[in-house]
mmCIF file of C-alpha atoms and ligand atoms in Angstrom:
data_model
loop_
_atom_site.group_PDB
_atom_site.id
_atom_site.type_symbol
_atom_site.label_atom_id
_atom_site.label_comp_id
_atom_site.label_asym_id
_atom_site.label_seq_id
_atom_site.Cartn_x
_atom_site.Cartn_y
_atom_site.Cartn_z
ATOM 1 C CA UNK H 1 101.475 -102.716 -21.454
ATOM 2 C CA UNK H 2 102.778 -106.291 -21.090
ATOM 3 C CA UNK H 3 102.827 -106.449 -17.277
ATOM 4 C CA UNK H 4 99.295 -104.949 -17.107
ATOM 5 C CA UNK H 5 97.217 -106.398 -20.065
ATOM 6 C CA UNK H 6 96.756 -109.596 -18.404
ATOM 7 C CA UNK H 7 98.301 -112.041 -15.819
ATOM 8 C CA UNK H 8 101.310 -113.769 -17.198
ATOM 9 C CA UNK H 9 102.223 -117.121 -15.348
ATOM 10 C CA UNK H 10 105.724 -116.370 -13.531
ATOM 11 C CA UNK H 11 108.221 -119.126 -15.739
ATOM 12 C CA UNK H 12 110.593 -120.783 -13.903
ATOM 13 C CA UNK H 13 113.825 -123.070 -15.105
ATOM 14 C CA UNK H 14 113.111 -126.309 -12.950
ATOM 15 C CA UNK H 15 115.508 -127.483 -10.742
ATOM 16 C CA UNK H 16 118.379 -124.823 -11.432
ATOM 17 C CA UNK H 17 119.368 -122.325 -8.741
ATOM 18 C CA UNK H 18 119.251 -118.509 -9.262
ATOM 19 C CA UNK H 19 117.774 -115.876 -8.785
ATOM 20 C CA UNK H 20 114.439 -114.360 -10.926
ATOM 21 C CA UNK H 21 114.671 -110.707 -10.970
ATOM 22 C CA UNK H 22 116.570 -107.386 -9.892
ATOM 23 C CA UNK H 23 113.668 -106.545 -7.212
ATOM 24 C CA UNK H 24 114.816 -103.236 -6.564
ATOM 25 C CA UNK H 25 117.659 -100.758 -5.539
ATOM 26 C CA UNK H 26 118.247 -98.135 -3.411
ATOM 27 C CA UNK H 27 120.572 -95.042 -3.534
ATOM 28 C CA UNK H 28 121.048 -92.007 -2.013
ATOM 29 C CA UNK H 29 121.212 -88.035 -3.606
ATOM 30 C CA UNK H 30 121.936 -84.880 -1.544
ATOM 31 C CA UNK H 31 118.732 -83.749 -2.578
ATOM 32 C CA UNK H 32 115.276 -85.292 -2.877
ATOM 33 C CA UNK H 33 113.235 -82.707 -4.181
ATOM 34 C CA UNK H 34 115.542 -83.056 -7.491
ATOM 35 C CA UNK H 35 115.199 -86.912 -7.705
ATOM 36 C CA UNK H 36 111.326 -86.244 -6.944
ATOM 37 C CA UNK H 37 111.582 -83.768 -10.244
ATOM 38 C CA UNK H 38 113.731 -85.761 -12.150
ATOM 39 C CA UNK H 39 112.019 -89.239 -11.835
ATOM 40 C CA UNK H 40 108.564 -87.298 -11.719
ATOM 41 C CA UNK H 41 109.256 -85.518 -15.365
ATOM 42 C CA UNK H 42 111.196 -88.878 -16.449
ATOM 43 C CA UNK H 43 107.502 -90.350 -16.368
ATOM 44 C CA UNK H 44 107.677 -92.679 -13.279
ATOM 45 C CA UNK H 45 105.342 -92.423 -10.112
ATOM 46 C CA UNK H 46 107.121 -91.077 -6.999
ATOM 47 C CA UNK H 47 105.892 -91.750 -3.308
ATOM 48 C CA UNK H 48 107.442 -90.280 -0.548
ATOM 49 C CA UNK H 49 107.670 -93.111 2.300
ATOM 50 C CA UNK H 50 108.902 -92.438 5.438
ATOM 51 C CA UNK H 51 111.203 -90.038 4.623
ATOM 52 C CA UNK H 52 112.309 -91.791 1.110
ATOM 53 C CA UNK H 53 110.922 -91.455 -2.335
ATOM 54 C CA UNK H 54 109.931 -94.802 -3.684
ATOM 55 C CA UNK H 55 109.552 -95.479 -7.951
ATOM 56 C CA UNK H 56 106.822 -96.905 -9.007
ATOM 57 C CA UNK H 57 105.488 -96.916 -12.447
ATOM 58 C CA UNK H 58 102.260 -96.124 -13.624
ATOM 59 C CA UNK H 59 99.390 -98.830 -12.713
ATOM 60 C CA UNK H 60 102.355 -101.157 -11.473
ATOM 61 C CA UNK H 61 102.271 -102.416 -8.147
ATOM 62 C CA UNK H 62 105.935 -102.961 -7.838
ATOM 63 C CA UNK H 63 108.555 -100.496 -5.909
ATOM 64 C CA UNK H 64 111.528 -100.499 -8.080
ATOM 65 C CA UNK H 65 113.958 -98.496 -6.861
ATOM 66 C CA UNK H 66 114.158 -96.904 -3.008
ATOM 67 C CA UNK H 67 115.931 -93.458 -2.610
ATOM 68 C CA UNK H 68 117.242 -91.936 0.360
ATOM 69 C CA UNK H 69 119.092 -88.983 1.416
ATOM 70 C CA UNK H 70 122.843 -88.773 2.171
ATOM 71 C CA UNK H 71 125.830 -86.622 1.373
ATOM 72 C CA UNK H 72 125.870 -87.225 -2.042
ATOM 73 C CA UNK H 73 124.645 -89.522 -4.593
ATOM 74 C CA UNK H 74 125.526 -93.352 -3.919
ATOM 75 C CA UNK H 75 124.397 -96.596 -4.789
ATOM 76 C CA UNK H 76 122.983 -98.226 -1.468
ATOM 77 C CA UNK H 77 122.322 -102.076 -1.785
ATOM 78 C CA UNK H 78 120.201 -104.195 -4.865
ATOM 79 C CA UNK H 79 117.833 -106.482 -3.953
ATOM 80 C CA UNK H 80 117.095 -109.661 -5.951
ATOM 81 C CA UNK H 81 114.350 -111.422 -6.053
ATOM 82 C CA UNK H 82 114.250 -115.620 -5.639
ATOM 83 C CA UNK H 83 111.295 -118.102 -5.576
ATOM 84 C CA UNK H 84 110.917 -118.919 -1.671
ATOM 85 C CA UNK H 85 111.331 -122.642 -2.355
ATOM 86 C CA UNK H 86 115.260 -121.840 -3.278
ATOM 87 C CA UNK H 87 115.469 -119.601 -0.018
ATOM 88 C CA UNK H 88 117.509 -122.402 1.869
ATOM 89 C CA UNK H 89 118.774 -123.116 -0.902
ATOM 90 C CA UNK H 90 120.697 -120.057 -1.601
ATOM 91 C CA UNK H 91 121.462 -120.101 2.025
ATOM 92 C CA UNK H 92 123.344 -123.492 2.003
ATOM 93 C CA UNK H 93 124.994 -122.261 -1.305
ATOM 94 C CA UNK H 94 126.539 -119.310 0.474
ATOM 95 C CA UNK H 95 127.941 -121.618 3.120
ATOM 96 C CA UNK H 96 129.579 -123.643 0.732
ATOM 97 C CA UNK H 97 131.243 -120.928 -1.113
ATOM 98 C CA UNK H 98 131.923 -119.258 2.058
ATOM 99 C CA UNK H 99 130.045 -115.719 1.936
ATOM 100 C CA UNK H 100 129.650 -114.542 5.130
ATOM 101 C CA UNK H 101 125.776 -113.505 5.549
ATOM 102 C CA UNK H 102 125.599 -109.441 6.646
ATOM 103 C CA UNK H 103 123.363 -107.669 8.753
ATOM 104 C CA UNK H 104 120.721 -105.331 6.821
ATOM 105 C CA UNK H 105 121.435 -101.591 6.127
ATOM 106 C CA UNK H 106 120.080 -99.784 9.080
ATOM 107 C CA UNK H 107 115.883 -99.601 8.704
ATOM 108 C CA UNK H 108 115.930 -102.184 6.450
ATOM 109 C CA UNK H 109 113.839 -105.351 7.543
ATOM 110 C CA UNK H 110 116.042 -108.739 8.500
ATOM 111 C CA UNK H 111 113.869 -111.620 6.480
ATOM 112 C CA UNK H 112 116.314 -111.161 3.472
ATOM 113 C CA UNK H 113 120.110 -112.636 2.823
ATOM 114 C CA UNK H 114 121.937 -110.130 2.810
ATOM 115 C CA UNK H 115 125.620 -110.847 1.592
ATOM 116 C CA UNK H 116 128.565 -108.371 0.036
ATOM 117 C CA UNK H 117 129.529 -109.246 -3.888
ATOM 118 C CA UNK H 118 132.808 -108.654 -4.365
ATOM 119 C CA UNK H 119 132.928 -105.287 -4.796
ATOM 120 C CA UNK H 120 131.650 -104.665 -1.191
ATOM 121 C CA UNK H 121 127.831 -103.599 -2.409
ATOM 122 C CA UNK H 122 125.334 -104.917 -0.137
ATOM 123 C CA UNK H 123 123.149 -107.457 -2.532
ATOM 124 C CA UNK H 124 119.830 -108.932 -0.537
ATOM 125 C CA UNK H 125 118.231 -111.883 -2.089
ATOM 126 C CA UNK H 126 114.608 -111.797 -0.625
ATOM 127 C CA UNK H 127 111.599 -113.983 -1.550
ATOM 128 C CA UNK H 128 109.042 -111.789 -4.114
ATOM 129 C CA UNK H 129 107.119 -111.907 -6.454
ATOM 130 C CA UNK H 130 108.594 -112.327 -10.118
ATOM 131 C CA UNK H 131 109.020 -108.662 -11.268
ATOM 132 C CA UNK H 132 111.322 -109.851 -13.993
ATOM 133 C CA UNK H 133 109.082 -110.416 -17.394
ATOM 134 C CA UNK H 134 108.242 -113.886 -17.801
ATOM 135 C CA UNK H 135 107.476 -113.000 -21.619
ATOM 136 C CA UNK H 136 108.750 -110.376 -24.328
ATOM 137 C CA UNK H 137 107.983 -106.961 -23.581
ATOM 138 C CA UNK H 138 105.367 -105.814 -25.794
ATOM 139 C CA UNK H 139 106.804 -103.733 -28.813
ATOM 140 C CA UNK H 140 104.933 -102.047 -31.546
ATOM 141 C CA UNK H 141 106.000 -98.818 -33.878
ATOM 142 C CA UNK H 142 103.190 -97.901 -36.247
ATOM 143 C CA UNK H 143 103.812 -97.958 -39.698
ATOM 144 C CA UNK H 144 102.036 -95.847 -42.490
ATOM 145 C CA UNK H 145 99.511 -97.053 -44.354
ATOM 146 C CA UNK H 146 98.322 -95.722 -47.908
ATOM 147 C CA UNK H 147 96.324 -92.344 -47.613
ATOM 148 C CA UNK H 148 96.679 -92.366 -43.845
ATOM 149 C CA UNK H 149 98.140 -90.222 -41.828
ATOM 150 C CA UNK H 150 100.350 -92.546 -39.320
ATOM 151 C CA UNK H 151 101.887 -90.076 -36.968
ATOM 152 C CA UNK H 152 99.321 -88.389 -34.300
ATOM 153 C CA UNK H 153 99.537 -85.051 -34.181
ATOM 154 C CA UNK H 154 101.536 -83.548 -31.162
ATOM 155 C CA UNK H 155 98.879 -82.203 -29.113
ATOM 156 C CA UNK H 156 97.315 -85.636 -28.831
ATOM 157 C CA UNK H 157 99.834 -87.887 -27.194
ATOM 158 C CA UNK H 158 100.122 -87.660 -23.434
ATOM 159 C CA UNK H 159 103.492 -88.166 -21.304
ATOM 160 C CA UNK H 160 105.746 -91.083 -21.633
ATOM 161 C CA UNK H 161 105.339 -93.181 -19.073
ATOM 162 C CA UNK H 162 107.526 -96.172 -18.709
ATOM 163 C CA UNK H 163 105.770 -99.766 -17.910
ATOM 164 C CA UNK H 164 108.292 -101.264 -15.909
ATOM 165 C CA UNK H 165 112.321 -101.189 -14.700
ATOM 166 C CA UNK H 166 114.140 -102.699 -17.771
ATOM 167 C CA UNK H 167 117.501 -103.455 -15.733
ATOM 168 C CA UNK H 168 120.576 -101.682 -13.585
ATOM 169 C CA UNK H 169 123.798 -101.072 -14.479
ATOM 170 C CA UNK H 170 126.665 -100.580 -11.762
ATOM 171 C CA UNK H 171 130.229 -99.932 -11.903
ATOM 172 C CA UNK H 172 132.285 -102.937 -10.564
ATOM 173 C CA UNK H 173 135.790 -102.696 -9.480
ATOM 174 C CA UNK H 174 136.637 -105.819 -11.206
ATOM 175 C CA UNK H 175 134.772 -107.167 -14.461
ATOM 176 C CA UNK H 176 135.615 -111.233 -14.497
ATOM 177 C CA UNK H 177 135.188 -111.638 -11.026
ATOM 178 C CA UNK H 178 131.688 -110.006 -11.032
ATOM 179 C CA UNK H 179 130.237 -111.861 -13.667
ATOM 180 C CA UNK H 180 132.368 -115.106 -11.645
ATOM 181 C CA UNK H 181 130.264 -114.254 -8.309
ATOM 182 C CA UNK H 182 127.068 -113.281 -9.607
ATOM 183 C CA UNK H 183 126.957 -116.849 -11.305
ATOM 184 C CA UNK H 184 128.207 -118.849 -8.592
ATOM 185 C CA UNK H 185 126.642 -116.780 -6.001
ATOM 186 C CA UNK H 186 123.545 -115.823 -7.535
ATOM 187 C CA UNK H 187 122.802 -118.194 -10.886
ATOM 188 C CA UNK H 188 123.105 -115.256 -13.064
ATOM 189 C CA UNK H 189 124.320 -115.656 -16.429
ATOM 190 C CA UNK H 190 126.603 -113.943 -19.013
ATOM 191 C CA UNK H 191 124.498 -112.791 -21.995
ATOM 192 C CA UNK H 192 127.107 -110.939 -23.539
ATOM 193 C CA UNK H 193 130.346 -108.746 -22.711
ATOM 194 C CA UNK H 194 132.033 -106.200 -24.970
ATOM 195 C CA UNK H 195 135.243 -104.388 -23.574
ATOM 196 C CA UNK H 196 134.395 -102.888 -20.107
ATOM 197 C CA UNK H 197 130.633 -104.001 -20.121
ATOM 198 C CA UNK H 198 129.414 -107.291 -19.230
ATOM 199 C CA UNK H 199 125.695 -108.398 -19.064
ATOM 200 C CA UNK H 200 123.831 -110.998 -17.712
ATOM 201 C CA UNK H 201 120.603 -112.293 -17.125
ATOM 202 C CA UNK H 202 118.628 -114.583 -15.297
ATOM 203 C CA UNK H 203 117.988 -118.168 -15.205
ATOM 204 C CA UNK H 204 114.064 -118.060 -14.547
ATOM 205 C CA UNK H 205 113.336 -116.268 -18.032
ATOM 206 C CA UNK H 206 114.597 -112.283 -18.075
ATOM 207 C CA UNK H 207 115.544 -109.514 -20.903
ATOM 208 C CA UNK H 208 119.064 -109.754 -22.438
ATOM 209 C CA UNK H 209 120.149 -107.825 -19.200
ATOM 210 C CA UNK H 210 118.592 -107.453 -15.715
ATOM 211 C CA UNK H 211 121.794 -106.542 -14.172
ATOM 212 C CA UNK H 212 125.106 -105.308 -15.764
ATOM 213 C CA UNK H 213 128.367 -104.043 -14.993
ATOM 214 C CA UNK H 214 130.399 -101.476 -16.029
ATOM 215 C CA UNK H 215 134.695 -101.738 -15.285
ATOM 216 C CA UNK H 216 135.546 -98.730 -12.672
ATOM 217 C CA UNK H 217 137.556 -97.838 -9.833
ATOM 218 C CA UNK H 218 134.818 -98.519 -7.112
ATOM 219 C CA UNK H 219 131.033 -99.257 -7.186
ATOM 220 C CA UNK H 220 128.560 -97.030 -8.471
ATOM 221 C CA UNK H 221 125.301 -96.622 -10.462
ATOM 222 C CA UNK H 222 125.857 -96.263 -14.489
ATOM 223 C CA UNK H 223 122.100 -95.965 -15.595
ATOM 224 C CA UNK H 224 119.141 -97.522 -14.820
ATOM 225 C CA UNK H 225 117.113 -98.136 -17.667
ATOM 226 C CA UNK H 226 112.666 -98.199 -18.044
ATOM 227 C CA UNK H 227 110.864 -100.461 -20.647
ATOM 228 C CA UNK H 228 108.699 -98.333 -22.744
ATOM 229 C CA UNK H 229 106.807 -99.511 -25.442
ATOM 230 C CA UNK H 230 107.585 -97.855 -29.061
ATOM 231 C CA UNK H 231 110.503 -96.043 -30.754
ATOM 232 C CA UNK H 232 108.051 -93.323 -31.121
ATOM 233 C CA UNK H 233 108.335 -93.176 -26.734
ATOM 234 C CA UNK H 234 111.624 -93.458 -26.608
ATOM 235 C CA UNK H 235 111.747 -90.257 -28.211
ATOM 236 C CA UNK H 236 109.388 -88.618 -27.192
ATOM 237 C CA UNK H 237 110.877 -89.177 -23.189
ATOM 238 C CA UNK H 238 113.759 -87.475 -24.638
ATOM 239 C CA UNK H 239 111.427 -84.279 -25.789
ATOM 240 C CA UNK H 240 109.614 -84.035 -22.621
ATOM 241 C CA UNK H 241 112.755 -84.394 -20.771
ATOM 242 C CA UNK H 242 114.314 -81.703 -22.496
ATOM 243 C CA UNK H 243 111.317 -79.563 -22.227
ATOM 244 C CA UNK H 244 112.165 -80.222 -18.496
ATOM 245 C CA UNK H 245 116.049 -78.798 -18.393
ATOM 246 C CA UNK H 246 117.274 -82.378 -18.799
ATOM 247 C CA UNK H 247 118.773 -81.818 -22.376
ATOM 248 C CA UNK H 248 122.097 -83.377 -22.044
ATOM 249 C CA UNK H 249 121.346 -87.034 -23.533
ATOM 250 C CA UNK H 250 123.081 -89.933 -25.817
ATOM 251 C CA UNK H 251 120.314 -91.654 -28.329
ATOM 252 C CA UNK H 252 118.510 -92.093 -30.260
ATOM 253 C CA UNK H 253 120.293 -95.318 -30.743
ATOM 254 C CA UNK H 254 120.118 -98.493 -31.106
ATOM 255 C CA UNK H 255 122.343 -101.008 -29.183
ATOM 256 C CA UNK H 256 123.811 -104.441 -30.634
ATOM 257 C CA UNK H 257 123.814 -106.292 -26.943
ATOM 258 C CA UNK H 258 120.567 -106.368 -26.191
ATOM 259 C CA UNK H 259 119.369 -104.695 -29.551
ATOM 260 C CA UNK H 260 117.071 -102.359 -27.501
ATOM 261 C CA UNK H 261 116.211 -99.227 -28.484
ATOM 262 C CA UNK H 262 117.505 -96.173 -26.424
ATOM 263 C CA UNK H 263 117.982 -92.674 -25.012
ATOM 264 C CA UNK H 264 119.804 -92.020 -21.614
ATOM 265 C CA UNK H 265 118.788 -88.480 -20.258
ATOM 266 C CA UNK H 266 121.480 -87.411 -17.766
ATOM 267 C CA UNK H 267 120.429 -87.398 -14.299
ATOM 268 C CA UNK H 268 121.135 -84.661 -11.808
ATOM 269 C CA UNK H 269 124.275 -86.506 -10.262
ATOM 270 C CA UNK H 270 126.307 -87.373 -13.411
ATOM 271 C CA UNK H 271 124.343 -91.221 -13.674
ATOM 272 C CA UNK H 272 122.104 -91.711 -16.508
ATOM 273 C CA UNK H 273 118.392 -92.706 -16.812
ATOM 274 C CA UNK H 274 117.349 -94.593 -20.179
ATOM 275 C CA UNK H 275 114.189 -95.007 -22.115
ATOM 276 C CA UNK H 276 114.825 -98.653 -23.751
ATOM 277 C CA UNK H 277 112.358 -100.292 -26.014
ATOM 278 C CA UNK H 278 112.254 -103.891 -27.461
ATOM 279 C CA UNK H 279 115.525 -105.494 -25.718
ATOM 280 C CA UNK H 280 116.095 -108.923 -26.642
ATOM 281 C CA UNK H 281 114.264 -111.854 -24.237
ATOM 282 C CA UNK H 282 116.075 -115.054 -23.268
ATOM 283 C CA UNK H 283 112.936 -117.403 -22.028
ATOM 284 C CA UNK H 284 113.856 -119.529 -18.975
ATOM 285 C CA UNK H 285 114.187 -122.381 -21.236
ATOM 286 C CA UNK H 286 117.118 -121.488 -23.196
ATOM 287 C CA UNK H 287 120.744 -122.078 -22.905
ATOM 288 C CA UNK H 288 121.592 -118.500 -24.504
ATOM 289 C CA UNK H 289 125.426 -118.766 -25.355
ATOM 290 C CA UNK H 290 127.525 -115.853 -23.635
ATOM 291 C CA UNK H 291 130.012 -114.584 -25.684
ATOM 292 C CA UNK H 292 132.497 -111.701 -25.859
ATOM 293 C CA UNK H 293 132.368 -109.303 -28.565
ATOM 294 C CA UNK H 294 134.508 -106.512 -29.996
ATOM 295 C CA UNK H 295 133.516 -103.438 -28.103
ATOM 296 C CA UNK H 296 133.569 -101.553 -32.133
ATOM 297 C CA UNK H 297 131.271 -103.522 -33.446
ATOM 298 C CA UNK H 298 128.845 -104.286 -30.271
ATOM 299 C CA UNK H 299 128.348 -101.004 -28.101
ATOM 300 C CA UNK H 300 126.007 -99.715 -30.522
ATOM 301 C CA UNK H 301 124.451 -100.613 -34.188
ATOM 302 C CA UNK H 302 123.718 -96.629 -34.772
ATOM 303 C CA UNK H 303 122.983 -93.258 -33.211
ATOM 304 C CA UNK H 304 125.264 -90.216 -32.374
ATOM 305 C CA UNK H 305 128.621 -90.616 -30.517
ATOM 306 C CA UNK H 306 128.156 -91.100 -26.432
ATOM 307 C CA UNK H 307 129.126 -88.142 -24.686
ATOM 308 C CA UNK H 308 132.588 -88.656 -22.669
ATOM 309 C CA UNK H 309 131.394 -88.663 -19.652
ATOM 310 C CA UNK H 310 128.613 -91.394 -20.345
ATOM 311 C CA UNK H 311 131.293 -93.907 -18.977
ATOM 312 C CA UNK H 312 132.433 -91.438 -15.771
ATOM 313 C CA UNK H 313 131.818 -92.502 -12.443
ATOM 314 C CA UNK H 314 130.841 -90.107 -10.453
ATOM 315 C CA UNK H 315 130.582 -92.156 -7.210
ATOM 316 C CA UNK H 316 134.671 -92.821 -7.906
ATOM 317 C CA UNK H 317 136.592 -90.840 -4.456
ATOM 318 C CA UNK H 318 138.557 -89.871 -7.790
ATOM 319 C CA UNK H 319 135.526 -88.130 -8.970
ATOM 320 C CA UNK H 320 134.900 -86.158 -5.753
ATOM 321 C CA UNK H 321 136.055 -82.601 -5.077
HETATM 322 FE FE1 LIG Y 401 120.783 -99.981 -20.698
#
């Protein structure tokens, strides 16, 4: 429990411009008594808020993700987080690459920049508190020792309960100009890209990937992904998940970009919801070299085949029916 154990000083990059976390996000589902199920059985705290369910996770004060209704599921804005002395900053920045600043989704307070990427999703950057780790996630899977017995027996381990948002992936429409205006824009970085996937992370000290895309047709939400701390959870999310009617899944795995270890649980709306332990950690101090890789030898080290419709968007109007 990384982000709980003790107070970790927020690192920052001096002098460079960018952003220091994916805050939160927001979407919307036809029905939120099946996101309250879902995300309740998935291991996360859920609030309803003034008509809204908020995430939380367990002994975390941070709202990670904001969901609303609407007429089916849709990715509604992401929020980033900056430090407030780069505030003007990032607002001169816009002005010099010309982004037009937007007015807030309706409800939404103003005291954010709110701009559209180039995909036409509504990004805010609003001052907050560095939600991003500022160190490695805490990882440990229990070996055996001689004459012990390692593994606990079933009846004594409680739920899985994921420590924090790990990061967000979204469909894009196009790949190189995302990762092109999420720099410039934003002070993002390419980690890594394979294929149709690119990844980045941020400047200020972040995992592998706070944010990635995913080449589509039109925007959308891929998976979202929750930092949990052993092999032995990652699994065992996938068991109580399944115990829950969630059984369609992809993992256990193990992914090359980003090395984490994974299993996505298919959500109620055709999106996916992982359980990722022990993703690589770029510290704000390091120049970590982006590079493209063959999508064979980079989407995953092992684990079963993805299902086909891991890489469907189902907010595509060429999805709807
Ligand atoms: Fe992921």
């Amino acid at each position: 429990m990384t982000q709980i154990g003790g107070f970790i000083q927020p690192t920052r990059r001096s002098g460079a411009l960018g952003v220091h976390s994916v805050d939160h996000f927001a979407f919307s589902v036809p029905d939120l008594k099946i996101a309250q199920h879902f995300y309740t059985n998935f291991g996360l705290e859920v609030r309803e808020e003034g008509g809204r369910l908020e995430l939380y996770t367990h002994g975390h004060p941070h709202r990670w993700t904001s969901i609303g209704e609407g007429p089916r599921k849709a990715l509604g804005y992401i929020s980033l987080g900056i430090f407030e002395e780069d505030h003007d900053r990032f607002k001169a920045n816009f002005e010099r690459l010309g982004i037009a600043r937007i007015d807030p989704p309706p409800g939404l307070e103003r005291n954010g920049l709110w701009v559209l990427d180039c995909n036409g999703i509504p990004v805010e950057l609003k001052v907050a508190e560095k939600s991003s780790p500022s160190s490695k996630s805490e990882f440990s899977q229990p070996g055996g020792g001689v004459g012990v017995r390692s593994a606990p027996l079933r009846g004594a381990n409680g739920l899985v309960r994921p420590r924090r948002m790990a990061h967000l992936l979204v469909f894009v429409r196009d790949l190189d100009a995302s990762i092109q205006f999420y720099a410039e824009a934003f002070g993002m970085r390419l980690s890594d890209r394979a294929g149709g996937g690119a990844f980045m992370h941020g400047i200020h000290g972040s995992d592998h990937h706070m944010l990635a895309f995913g080449q589509s047709d039109a925007p959308g939400i891929q998976h979202c992904s929750w930092d949990v701390g052993s092999v032995d959870d990652v699994g065992a999310g996938a068991m109580q998940m399944a115990e829950q009617g969630y059984t369609t899944g992809w993992g256990l795995g193990r992914h090359v970009l980003g090395s984490n270890f994974f299993h996505y649980v298919r959500d109620p709306w055709g999106s996916w919801c992982e359980y990722s332990a022990d993703i690589d950690y770029i510290p704000a101090d390091m120049d970590w070299e982006g590079r493209a890789h063959p999508p064979e030898n980079s989407f995953f080290l092992w684990g079963p085949e993805p299902p086909a419709e891991f890489h469907m968007n189902f907010e595509s109007p060429k999805m709807y029916f």
